[in-house]
């Protein structure tokens, strides 16, 4: 981002589509919660990964699936992302810190944990139609990489 700005406009058509999409929301959230259970089942034994935590006071919709590649891992976050991409699995960096973006470059924020998380967090694929076979493939790729 080059400058700070806002755009709050929504068209009537976007609103109408949004209202219809909201009807699907409960099913989509339930599907994403199932995806979390599958990821946990397949990835829980990898000690150098920190899976996301759901606090007891909240219920997440799993809009994204962040996991942290811990220090001491056999592969860096960026290497893991490239390895998964080579295996036809698209991922994304998991943290975008506003204080590290261009418009705030001269700010005096010191957010050490946020900055470390920006270097270590990866977003795994998650969408309501993601199948268990896909999750198994992703997990197997990760497990295979950590054996080398």
C-alpha positions as MATLAB code, in Angstrom:
seq = 'XXXXXXXXXXXXXXXXXXXXXXXXXXXXXXXXXXXXXXXXXXXXXXXXXXXXXXXXXXXXXXXXXXXXXXXXXXXXXXXXXXXXXXXXXXXXXXXXXXXXXXXXXXXXXXXXXXXXXXXXXXXXXXXXXXXXXXXXXXXXXXXXXXXX';
ca = [
       0.000    0.000    0.000;
       1.328    3.385   -0.932;
      -1.154    5.595    0.942;
      -3.740    5.187    3.665;
      -7.320    5.383    2.419;
     -10.857    4.127    2.777;
     -13.538    2.859    0.394;
     -16.835    1.951    2.009;
     -19.045    1.854   -1.079;
     -21.190   -1.162   -1.855;
     -23.535   -1.420   -4.807;
     -27.109   -2.682   -4.566;
     -26.123   -5.719   -6.626;
     -23.269   -6.554   -4.242;
     -25.668   -6.228   -1.307;
     -28.224   -8.538   -2.967;
     -25.566  -11.154   -3.678;
     -24.271  -10.812   -0.117;
     -27.712  -11.429    1.361;
     -28.042  -14.642   -0.662;
     -24.520  -15.741    0.284;
     -25.310  -15.264    3.990;
     -27.876  -18.059    3.715;
     -24.990  -20.457    3.001;
     -22.869  -19.238    5.907;
     -23.815  -21.804    8.602;
     -23.017  -24.726    6.274;
     -19.772  -23.114    5.145;
     -18.608  -22.476    8.711;
     -19.424  -26.039    9.741;
     -17.419  -27.320    6.779;
     -14.447  -25.147    7.748;
     -14.619  -26.384   11.334;
     -14.433  -29.933    9.982;
     -11.396  -28.933    7.902;
      -9.711  -27.755   11.126;
     -10.328  -31.161   12.702;
      -8.828  -32.903    9.672;
      -5.736  -30.666    9.584;
      -5.230  -31.271   13.314;
      -5.529  -35.026   12.870;
      -2.981  -35.110   10.064;
      -0.497  -32.506   11.360;
      -0.593  -32.737   15.158;
       2.517  -34.937   15.391;
       4.821  -32.523   13.556;
       6.675  -30.924   16.457;
       8.069  -27.979   14.489;
       4.608  -26.764   13.501;
       2.351  -24.799   15.810;
      -1.260  -25.289   14.792;
      -3.775  -22.507   15.443;
      -5.517  -22.388   18.781;
      -9.157  -21.636   19.338;
      -9.618  -19.816   22.645;
     -12.252  -21.175   25.011;
     -14.129  -17.858   24.944;
     -14.543  -17.772   21.143;
     -15.589  -19.889   18.190;
     -13.614  -19.270   15.006;
     -15.016  -19.450   11.496;
     -11.589  -20.542   10.135;
     -11.578  -17.805    7.514;
      -7.923  -18.763    7.123;
      -5.783  -21.580    8.527;
      -2.589  -20.150   10.012;
       0.149  -22.374   11.312;
       3.533  -21.335   12.570;
       6.818  -22.847   11.418;
       8.740  -22.822   14.691;
      12.378  -21.925   15.092;
      14.537  -25.016   14.750;
      12.309  -26.462   12.007;
      14.120  -28.406    9.262;
      12.777  -25.897    6.722;
      11.967  -22.189    6.819;
       8.481  -20.842    6.292;
       9.408  -19.517    2.842;
      11.070  -22.804    1.839;
       7.973  -24.701    2.975;
       5.748  -22.382    0.960;
       7.862  -22.927   -2.172;
       8.001  -26.692   -1.599;
       4.214  -26.859   -1.276;
       3.783  -24.681   -4.362;
       6.050  -27.089   -6.286;
       3.646  -29.806   -5.083;
       0.699  -27.795   -6.487;
      -0.447  -26.467   -3.105;
      -0.844  -22.692   -2.935;
      -0.194  -21.051    0.440;
       0.253  -17.479    1.613;
       2.274  -15.692    4.263;
       0.083  -15.469    7.314;
       0.615  -12.101    8.925;
       0.400   -8.639    7.422;
       1.525   -6.101    9.998;
       0.134   -2.646    9.296;
       3.073   -0.993   11.067;
       5.446   -2.593    8.537;
       3.586   -1.352    5.448;
       4.789    1.677    3.461;
       2.327    4.282    4.793;
       3.541    3.592    8.330;
       7.255    3.149    7.564;
       8.222    6.089    9.778;
       6.156    4.990   12.769;
       7.874    4.137   16.020;
       6.101    0.851   16.738;
       8.128   -1.987   18.224;
       5.952   -5.099   17.970;
       8.514   -7.878   18.270;
       6.072  -10.796   18.463;
       4.049   -9.560   15.481;
       7.223   -9.110   13.461;
       8.427  -12.633   14.347;
       5.021  -14.084   13.464;
       5.180  -12.328   10.087;
       8.338  -14.337    9.338;
       6.989  -17.691   10.563;
       3.244  -17.996    9.853;
       1.893  -19.694    6.748;
      -1.745  -19.910    5.667;
      -2.744  -23.369    4.478;
      -5.563  -23.759    1.970;
      -9.014  -23.632    3.513;
     -12.317  -23.243    1.729;
     -15.629  -24.882    2.441;
     -15.342  -27.449   -0.379;
     -11.793  -28.586    0.493;
     -11.813  -32.382    0.556;
     -10.123  -34.738    3.014;
      -8.016  -36.145    0.148;
      -6.630  -32.638   -0.438;
      -5.826  -32.167    3.248;
      -4.172  -35.593    3.320;
      -2.040  -34.622    0.297;
      -0.940  -31.388    1.963;
      -0.073  -33.209    5.188;
       1.823  -35.942    3.355;
       3.871  -33.349    1.471;
       4.797  -31.632    4.739;
       5.654  -34.918    6.446;
       7.716  -36.058    3.466;
       9.711  -32.835    3.480;
      10.571  -33.070    7.157;
      11.973  -36.588    6.691;
      14.734  -35.360    4.384;
];
